[in-house]
Amino acid sequence: MSTNAFFHQNISKIRRVVQASFGLFTLFIGYRFFLFYQWTQDQGQYVARPPGVEGFLPISALLSLKRFILTAEFDPIHPAGLVIFMAALTIGLLARKGFCGWICPVGFLSHQVQWIGAKFKILRKVPVWLALLLSSIKYLFLGFFLYIICWKMDVAAIASFLQTPYNLAADAKMLQFFLSPSHLTLAILISLVVLSFVIANFWCRFLCPYGALLGLLALVSPLQVNRESKTCIDCRKCDARCPGGIKVSQKHTVRSPECVGCLECIAICPQKECLTLQGAGRKVGSWLLPLLTVIIFLGFWIGANFSGHWQSQVSPATFKQMYQVAEKISHPTTY
Ligand code: SF4
Ligand code: SF4
Ligand code: SF4
């Protein structure tokens, strides 16, 4: 059996394994960060702060990216956050939203909830007009952040913000946000989870600005799912399986920014060679998309480690000082 035939038969299983591996690793990072945080609160032994936690600070990473592009200065406070962000953007440009479909732990969780919703037959389809309307929310969020960061803030303002105690303790504030959520936060989180059981991929499809940005970059990605109309029997299994709500059965080439590159449509299609992956107009093995995604992601991580751009330059003692007052630090209004 060829590599492509094996991959084709096992796409869903392989994807679960890859996503679960990244998900477990993220849990491990979260646990280590919690121990580090406990140490900063004088409640445990010292554990090194895991830099990977900075992957959850995309706003700080976007600010750092603008400064890096304009000044070549790499952020010394949350460098891993910038590395992860740049890896995700590069994946978006070359391998669609492979970051969403194969790596992001939130995407993985979202797909598991969707799977449970489908098992219990409570999943409902969203009419096209409503899906379009709801999708606009994530672009509004993205537009807001891009407007503030790319348009309103100059390099001096960004440099000033990145050095604030607020940015330094941003990961601790995020942890506190989840450790002691307000009633409003709890209500929003529970609503999002409940909605995700009923509407597939609710957060990712309609609300996540990170995914919106990756989707826009994916518009120029050379990889796309292609449908051969001559062999298509119009069974619409691909439409039912697509987490992006895309009507694959009506497309010749899937260029939608909602396509997360999960390849589930290819996996479910009963017709041989009807749905395939195309790269720059030529048929390529569908394994190429996840392989490229994982190689880019790990490549950035390895490169950053070797070049000294992974570990924060901030000392554990300084983090400790900031985390101890994190709850009292509010968002700076002037930079
Ligand atoms: S849309 Fe956002 S939360 Fe969902 S998988 Fe993509 S980056 Fe992760
Ligand atoms: S079009 Fe196919 S690859 Fe893209 S999101 Fe839908 S099922 Fe996944
Ligand atoms: S699953 Fe395959 S055969 Fe069925 S509608 Fe989609 S592309 Fe056509």
CSV table of C-alpha atoms and ligand atoms in Angstrom, one decimal:
chain,number,residue,atom,x,y,z
A,1,MET,CA,0.0,0.0,0.0
A,2,SER,CA,1.4,3.4,-0.9
A,3,THR,CA,2.0,6.1,1.7
A,4,ASN,CA,-0.8,8.2,0.3
A,5,ALA,CA,-3.3,5.3,0.3
A,6,PHE,CA,-2.4,4.4,3.9
A,7,PHE,CA,-2.7,8.1,4.9
A,8,HIS,CA,-6.0,8.4,3.0
A,9,GLN,CA,-7.5,5.5,4.8
A,10,ASN,CA,-6.5,6.7,8.2
A,11,ILE,CA,-6.7,10.5,8.0
A,12,SER,CA,-9.2,10.9,10.9
A,13,LYS,CA,-7.2,8.7,13.2
A,14,ILE,CA,-3.9,10.3,12.4
A,15,ARG,CA,-5.3,13.7,12.9
A,16,ARG,CA,-6.7,12.8,16.3
A,17,VAL,CA,-3.3,11.4,17.3
A,18,VAL,CA,-1.5,14.5,16.2
A,19,GLN,CA,-4.0,16.9,17.8
A,20,ALA,CA,-4.1,14.8,21.0
A,21,SER,CA,-0.3,14.9,21.2
A,22,PHE,CA,-0.2,18.7,20.9
A,23,GLY,CA,-3.1,18.9,23.3
A,24,LEU,CA,-1.4,16.8,26.0
A,25,PHE,CA,1.8,18.8,25.6
A,26,THR,CA,-0.2,22.0,26.1
A,27,LEU,CA,-1.7,20.5,29.3
A,28,PHE,CA,1.8,19.6,30.5
A,29,ILE,CA,2.9,23.2,29.8
A,30,GLY,CA,-0.2,24.5,31.6
A,31,TYR,CA,0.6,22.3,34.6
A,32,ARG,CA,4.3,23.4,34.7
A,33,PHE,CA,3.2,27.0,34.5
A,34,PHE,CA,0.7,26.5,37.3
A,35,LEU,CA,3.6,25.2,39.5
A,36,PHE,CA,5.8,28.1,38.6
A,37,TYR,CA,2.9,30.5,39.4
A,38,GLN,CA,2.5,28.7,42.8
A,39,TRP,CA,6.1,29.3,43.5
A,40,THR,CA,5.7,33.0,42.7
A,41,GLN,CA,3.0,33.1,45.4
A,42,ASP,CA,5.3,31.4,47.9
A,43,GLN,CA,3.2,28.2,47.8
A,44,GLY,CA,5.5,25.6,46.4
A,45,GLN,CA,8.9,24.6,45.1
A,46,TYR,CA,10.6,26.4,42.2
A,47,VAL,CA,9.7,25.0,38.8
A,48,ALA,CA,11.1,26.6,35.6
A,49,ARG,CA,8.5,28.8,33.8
A,50,PRO,CA,7.6,27.0,30.5
A,51,PRO,CA,8.0,29.5,27.6
A,52,GLY,CA,5.3,27.7,25.6
A,53,VAL,CA,2.7,29.3,27.8
A,54,GLU,CA,3.3,32.5,25.8
A,55,GLY,CA,1.5,30.9,22.9
A,56,PHE,CA,-1.7,32.1,24.7
A,57,LEU,CA,-0.7,35.7,24.4
A,58,PRO,CA,-1.5,36.5,20.7
A,59,ILE,CA,-2.0,40.2,21.2
A,60,SER,CA,1.4,40.7,22.8
A,61,ALA,CA,2.8,38.6,19.9
A,62,LEU,CA,1.1,40.8,17.3
A,63,LEU,CA,2.6,43.9,18.9
A,64,SER,CA,6.1,42.2,19.0
A,65,LEU,CA,5.8,41.2,15.4
A,66,LYS,CA,5.1,44.7,14.3
A,67,ARG,CA,8.1,45.9,16.3
A,68,PHE,CA,10.3,43.1,14.9
A,69,ILE,CA,9.3,43.9,11.3
A,70,LEU,CA,10.0,47.7,11.8
A,71,THR,CA,13.1,47.5,14.0
A,72,ALA,CA,14.5,43.9,13.7
A,73,GLU,CA,14.3,43.9,17.5
A,74,PHE,CA,13.1,40.5,18.8
A,75,ASP,CA,10.9,40.7,21.9
A,76,PRO,CA,13.0,39.7,24.9
A,77,ILE,CA,10.0,39.4,27.3
A,78,HIS,CA,7.7,36.9,25.6
A,79,PRO,CA,9.9,35.6,22.7
A,80,ALA,CA,8.3,32.2,22.5
A,81,GLY,CA,4.9,33.9,22.0
A,82,LEU,CA,6.3,35.6,19.0
A,83,VAL,CA,7.9,32.4,17.6
A,84,ILE,CA,4.6,30.5,17.9
A,85,PHE,CA,2.7,33.3,16.3
A,86,MET,CA,5.2,33.5,13.4
A,87,ALA,CA,5.0,29.8,13.0
A,88,ALA,CA,1.2,29.9,12.8
A,89,LEU,CA,1.3,32.7,10.2
A,90,THR,CA,3.8,30.8,8.1
A,91,ILE,CA,1.6,27.7,8.2
A,92,GLY,CA,-1.3,29.9,7.2
A,93,LEU,CA,0.6,31.1,4.1
A,94,LEU,CA,1.9,27.7,3.0
A,95,ALA,CA,-0.5,25.1,4.4
A,96,ARG,CA,-3.9,26.8,4.9
A,97,LYS,CA,-5.2,26.8,8.4
A,98,GLY,CA,-3.3,23.7,9.2
A,99,PHE,CA,-2.5,25.2,12.6
A,100,CYS,CA,-6.2,25.2,13.4
A,101,GLY,CA,-6.9,21.7,11.9
A,102,TRP,CA,-3.9,19.9,13.3
A,103,ILE,CA,-2.1,21.8,16.2
A,104,CYS,CA,-4.3,24.2,18.1
A,105,PRO,CA,-5.6,22.6,21.3
A,106,VAL,CA,-8.7,24.7,21.4
A,107,GLY,CA,-9.5,23.5,17.9
A,108,PHE,CA,-9.0,19.9,19.1
A,109,LEU,CA,-11.3,20.5,22.1
A,110,SER,CA,-13.9,22.1,19.8
A,111,HIS,CA,-13.8,19.1,17.4
A,112,GLN,CA,-14.3,16.7,20.3
A,113,VAL,CA,-17.3,18.6,21.5
A,114,GLN,CA,-18.7,18.6,18.0
A,115,TRP,CA,-18.2,14.9,17.8
A,116,ILE,CA,-20.2,14.4,21.0
A,117,GLY,CA,-22.9,16.7,19.7
A,118,ALA,CA,-23.1,14.6,16.5
A,119,LYS,CA,-23.2,11.3,18.5
A,120,PHE,CA,-26.1,12.5,20.6
A,121,LYS,CA,-27.8,14.0,17.5
A,122,ILE,CA,-28.1,17.5,19.0
A,123,LEU,CA,-25.9,19.2,16.4
A,124,ARG,CA,-27.8,21.6,14.3
A,125,LYS,CA,-27.0,23.2,11.0
A,126,VAL,CA,-26.7,27.0,10.8
A,127,PRO,CA,-28.5,28.6,7.8
A,128,VAL,CA,-26.0,30.2,5.4
A,129,TRP,CA,-27.2,33.7,6.0
A,130,LEU,CA,-26.8,33.3,9.8
A,131,ALA,CA,-23.3,31.6,9.4
A,132,LEU,CA,-22.2,34.6,7.3
A,133,LEU,CA,-23.5,37.1,9.9
A,134,LEU,CA,-21.9,35.3,12.8
A,135,SER,CA,-18.6,34.8,10.9
A,136,SER,CA,-18.4,38.6,10.6
A,137,ILE,CA,-17.9,38.8,14.4
A,138,LYS,CA,-14.4,37.3,14.3
A,139,TYR,CA,-13.4,39.7,11.5
A,140,LEU,CA,-14.7,42.6,13.6
A,141,PHE,CA,-12.5,41.5,16.5
A,142,LEU,CA,-9.6,41.0,14.1
A,143,GLY,CA,-10.2,44.4,12.5
A,144,PHE,CA,-10.3,46.1,15.9
A,145,PHE,CA,-6.9,44.6,17.0
A,146,LEU,CA,-5.3,45.3,13.6
A,147,TYR,CA,-6.6,48.9,13.7
A,148,ILE,CA,-5.2,49.6,17.2
A,149,ILE,CA,-1.9,47.8,16.7
A,150,CYS,CA,-1.0,48.3,13.0
A,151,TRP,CA,-2.6,51.7,12.5
A,152,LYS,CA,-2.8,53.5,15.8
A,153,MET,CA,0.3,52.4,17.7
A,154,ASP,CA,3.7,53.5,16.5
A,155,VAL,CA,6.9,51.6,17.5
A,156,ALA,CA,7.6,53.8,20.5
A,157,ALA,CA,4.1,53.1,21.9
A,158,ILE,CA,4.5,49.4,21.2
A,159,ALA,CA,7.9,49.3,22.9
A,160,SER,CA,6.5,51.2,25.9
A,161,PHE,CA,3.5,48.8,26.2
A,162,LEU,CA,5.6,45.7,25.9
A,163,GLN,CA,7.7,46.9,28.9
A,164,THR,CA,4.7,47.5,31.1
A,165,PRO,CA,4.1,45.3,34.2
A,166,TYR,CA,0.7,44.5,32.5
A,167,ASN,CA,2.4,42.8,29.6
A,168,LEU,CA,5.0,41.2,31.8
A,169,ALA,CA,2.4,39.6,34.0
A,170,ALA,CA,-0.1,38.9,31.2
A,171,ASP,CA,0.2,35.1,31.5
A,172,ALA,CA,-0.3,35.2,35.2
A,173,LYS,CA,-3.4,37.4,34.7
A,174,MET,CA,-4.7,34.9,32.2
A,175,LEU,CA,-4.2,32.1,34.8
A,176,GLN,CA,-6.0,34.1,37.5
A,177,PHE,CA,-8.8,34.8,35.0
A,178,PHE,CA,-9.5,31.0,34.7
A,179,LEU,CA,-8.7,30.1,38.4
A,180,SER,CA,-11.1,32.6,39.8
A,181,PRO,CA,-13.6,33.5,37.1
A,182,SER,CA,-16.2,36.1,37.7
A,183,HIS,CA,-19.9,35.1,37.4
A,184,LEU,CA,-20.0,36.8,34.0
A,185,THR,CA,-16.9,34.9,32.8
A,186,LEU,CA,-18.4,31.7,34.0
A,187,ALA,CA,-21.7,32.4,32.2
A,188,ILE,CA,-19.9,33.2,29.0
A,189,LEU,CA,-17.6,30.1,29.1
A,190,ILE,CA,-20.6,27.8,29.9
A,191,SER,CA,-22.6,29.4,27.1
A,192,LEU,CA,-19.8,28.8,24.6
A,193,VAL,CA,-19.4,25.2,25.6
A,194,VAL,CA,-23.2,24.6,25.4
A,195,LEU,CA,-23.4,26.3,22.0
A,196,SER,CA,-20.4,24.2,20.7
A,197,PHE,CA,-22.5,21.0,21.4
A,198,VAL,CA,-25.3,22.3,19.2
A,199,ILE,CA,-23.4,24.3,16.6
A,200,ALA,CA,-20.2,22.7,15.2
A,201,ASN,CA,-17.0,24.5,16.0
A,202,PHE,CA,-18.9,27.6,17.3
A,203,TRP,CA,-15.9,29.4,18.8
A,204,CYS,CA,-13.5,28.8,15.9
A,205,ARG,CA,-16.0,29.4,13.1
A,206,PHE,CA,-17.5,32.6,14.5
A,207,LEU,CA,-15.5,34.2,17.2
A,208,CYS,CA,-11.8,33.5,17.1
A,209,PRO,CA,-9.8,36.5,15.6
A,210,TYR,CA,-6.6,34.3,15.5
A,211,GLY,CA,-8.4,31.9,13.2
A,212,ALA,CA,-9.8,34.8,11.1
A,213,LEU,CA,-6.3,36.1,10.5
A,214,LEU,CA,-5.0,32.6,9.5
A,215,GLY,CA,-8.0,32.2,7.2
A,216,LEU,CA,-7.2,35.4,5.4
A,217,LEU,CA,-3.5,34.3,4.9
A,218,ALA,CA,-4.8,30.9,3.7
A,219,LEU,CA,-6.4,32.7,0.8
A,220,VAL,CA,-3.0,32.8,-0.9
A,221,SER,CA,-1.9,29.3,0.3
A,222,PRO,CA,-0.9,27.0,-2.7
A,223,LEU,CA,-2.7,24.0,-1.1
A,224,GLN,CA,-6.4,23.5,-1.7
A,225,VAL,CA,-8.9,20.6,-1.7
A,226,ASN,CA,-10.1,20.0,-5.2
A,227,ARG,CA,-13.3,18.2,-6.4
A,228,GLU,CA,-13.5,16.2,-9.6
A,229,SER,CA,-17.1,16.8,-10.7
A,230,LYS,CA,-17.0,13.8,-13.2
A,231,THR,CA,-16.6,11.3,-10.4
A,232,CYS,CA,-18.7,13.0,-7.7
A,233,ILE,CA,-22.0,11.2,-7.0
A,234,ASP,CA,-23.4,14.2,-5.0
A,235,CYS,CA,-23.8,12.1,-1.8
A,236,ARG,CA,-22.9,15.3,0.3
A,237,LYS,CA,-21.0,13.3,2.9
A,238,CYS,CA,-18.2,15.9,2.6
A,239,ASP,CA,-20.6,18.8,3.4
A,240,ALA,CA,-21.8,17.0,6.5
A,241,ARG,CA,-18.3,16.2,7.8
A,242,CYS,CA,-16.8,19.7,7.1
A,243,PRO,CA,-16.1,21.6,10.4
A,244,GLY,CA,-16.0,24.9,8.5
A,245,GLY,CA,-19.6,24.4,7.2
A,246,ILE,CA,-18.3,24.5,3.6
A,247,LYS,CA,-20.5,23.1,0.9
A,248,VAL,CA,-17.6,21.1,-0.6
A,249,SER,CA,-20.0,19.2,-2.9
A,250,GLN,CA,-20.7,22.5,-4.7
A,251,LYS,CA,-17.1,23.6,-5.1
A,252,HIS,CA,-14.5,22.9,-7.7
A,253,THR,CA,-11.7,24.1,-5.6
A,254,VAL,CA,-12.1,24.9,-1.8
A,255,ARG,CA,-10.5,28.4,-1.3
A,256,SER,CA,-12.7,29.4,1.6
A,257,PRO,CA,-10.9,31.1,4.6
A,258,GLU,CA,-13.1,28.7,6.8
A,259,CYS,CA,-11.2,25.6,5.5
A,260,VAL,CA,-9.0,24.4,8.4
A,261,GLY,CA,-7.2,21.8,6.2
A,262,CYS,CA,-8.5,18.9,8.3
A,263,LEU,CA,-8.9,16.7,5.2
A,264,GLU,CA,-12.0,15.1,6.7
A,265,CYS,CA,-13.8,15.7,3.4
A,266,ILE,CA,-11.2,13.6,1.6
A,267,ALA,CA,-11.4,10.9,4.2
A,268,ILE,CA,-15.2,10.5,4.0
A,269,CYS,CA,-15.6,10.8,0.2
A,270,PRO,CA,-16.6,7.3,-1.1
A,271,GLN,CA,-15.4,8.0,-4.6
A,272,LYS,CA,-11.7,7.3,-5.4
A,273,GLU,CA,-9.8,10.3,-6.5
A,274,CYS,CA,-12.8,12.5,-6.4
A,275,LEU,CA,-11.6,14.8,-3.6
A,276,THR,CA,-7.8,15.4,-3.7
A,277,LEU,CA,-5.3,17.9,-2.4
A,278,GLN,CA,-3.8,20.2,-5.0
A,279,GLY,CA,-0.6,22.1,-4.6
A,280,ALA,CA,0.0,25.0,-7.1
A,281,GLY,CA,-2.5,23.4,-9.5
A,282,ARG,CA,-1.1,19.9,-9.4
A,283,LYS,CA,-2.4,16.9,-7.5
A,284,VAL,CA,-0.3,16.2,-4.4
A,285,GLY,CA,-0.4,13.6,-1.6
A,286,SER,CA,-2.9,14.7,1.1
A,287,TRP,CA,-0.3,13.9,3.7
A,288,LEU,CA,1.7,16.9,2.5
A,289,LEU,CA,-0.5,19.4,4.4
A,290,PRO,CA,-0.2,18.0,7.9
A,291,LEU,CA,3.5,17.1,7.3
A,292,LEU,CA,4.2,20.7,6.2
A,293,THR,CA,2.2,22.1,9.2
A,294,VAL,CA,4.1,20.0,11.8
A,295,ILE,CA,7.5,20.6,10.1
A,296,ILE,CA,7.0,24.4,10.1
A,297,PHE,CA,5.8,24.4,13.7
A,298,LEU,CA,8.6,22.3,15.0
A,299,GLY,CA,11.1,24.0,12.8
A,300,PHE,CA,10.3,27.4,14.3
A,301,TRP,CA,10.6,25.9,17.8
A,302,ILE,CA,13.9,24.2,17.2
A,303,GLY,CA,15.3,27.2,15.4
A,304,ALA,CA,14.3,29.5,18.2
A,305,ASN,CA,15.9,27.2,20.8
A,306,PHE,CA,19.1,27.1,18.9
A,307,SER,CA,19.3,30.8,18.2
A,308,GLY,CA,18.4,31.8,21.8
A,309,HIS,CA,15.0,33.2,20.9
A,310,TRP,CA,12.8,30.9,23.0
A,311,GLN,CA,13.6,31.6,26.6
A,312,SER,CA,12.5,34.9,28.1
A,313,GLN,CA,15.2,37.3,29.2
A,314,VAL,CA,13.2,38.2,32.3
A,315,SER,CA,14.5,36.6,35.4
A,316,PRO,CA,12.3,34.3,37.5
A,317,ALA,CA,12.7,36.8,40.4
A,318,THR,CA,11.3,39.6,38.3
A,319,PHE,CA,8.4,37.4,37.2
A,320,LYS,CA,7.8,36.6,40.8
A,321,GLN,CA,7.7,40.2,41.8
A,322,MET,CA,5.2,41.0,39.0
A,323,TYR,CA,2.9,38.0,39.5
A,324,GLN,CA,2.5,38.8,43.2
A,325,VAL,CA,0.9,42.1,42.3
A,326,ALA,CA,-0.7,40.9,39.0
A,327,GLU,CA,-4.2,41.1,40.3
A,328,LYS,CA,-3.8,44.8,41.0
A,329,ILE,CA,-2.2,45.6,37.6
A,330,SER,CA,-4.7,47.2,35.3
A,331,HIS,CA,-4.5,47.7,31.5
A,332,PRO,CA,-2.3,50.8,30.8
A,333,THR,CA,-4.3,53.6,29.2
A,334,THR,CA,-1.3,55.6,28.0
A,335,TYR,CA,1.9,54.1,26.8
B,1,SF4,S1,-9.9,29.3,15.1
B,1,SF4,FE1,-8.7,30.0,16.9
B,1,SF4,S2,-9.2,28.6,18.6
B,1,SF4,FE2,-9.9,27.7,16.7
B,1,SF4,S3,-8.3,26.3,16.1
B,1,SF4,FE3,-7.9,28.2,15.0
B,1,SF4,S4,-6.6,29.4,16.3
B,1,SF4,FE4,-7.4,27.7,17.5
B,2,SF4,S1,-13.1,21.7,3.1
B,2,SF4,FE1,-12.3,19.7,3.8
B,2,SF4,S2,-10.3,20.1,4.5
B,2,SF4,FE2,-11.4,22.1,4.5
B,2,SF4,S3,-12.3,22.3,6.5
B,2,SF4,FE3,-13.8,21.3,5.2
B,2,SF4,S4,-13.5,19.1,5.6
B,2,SF4,FE4,-11.7,20.1,6.3
B,3,SF4,S1,-18.3,13.1,-0.6
B,3,SF4,FE1,-17.3,12.9,-2.6
B,3,SF4,S2,-18.8,12.0,-3.9
B,3,SF4,FE2,-19.9,12.7,-2.1
B,3,SF4,S3,-20.6,14.8,-2.7
B,3,SF4,FE3,-18.6,15.0,-1.7
B,3,SF4,S4,-17.2,15.1,-3.3
B,3,SF4,FE4,-19.0,14.2,-4.2
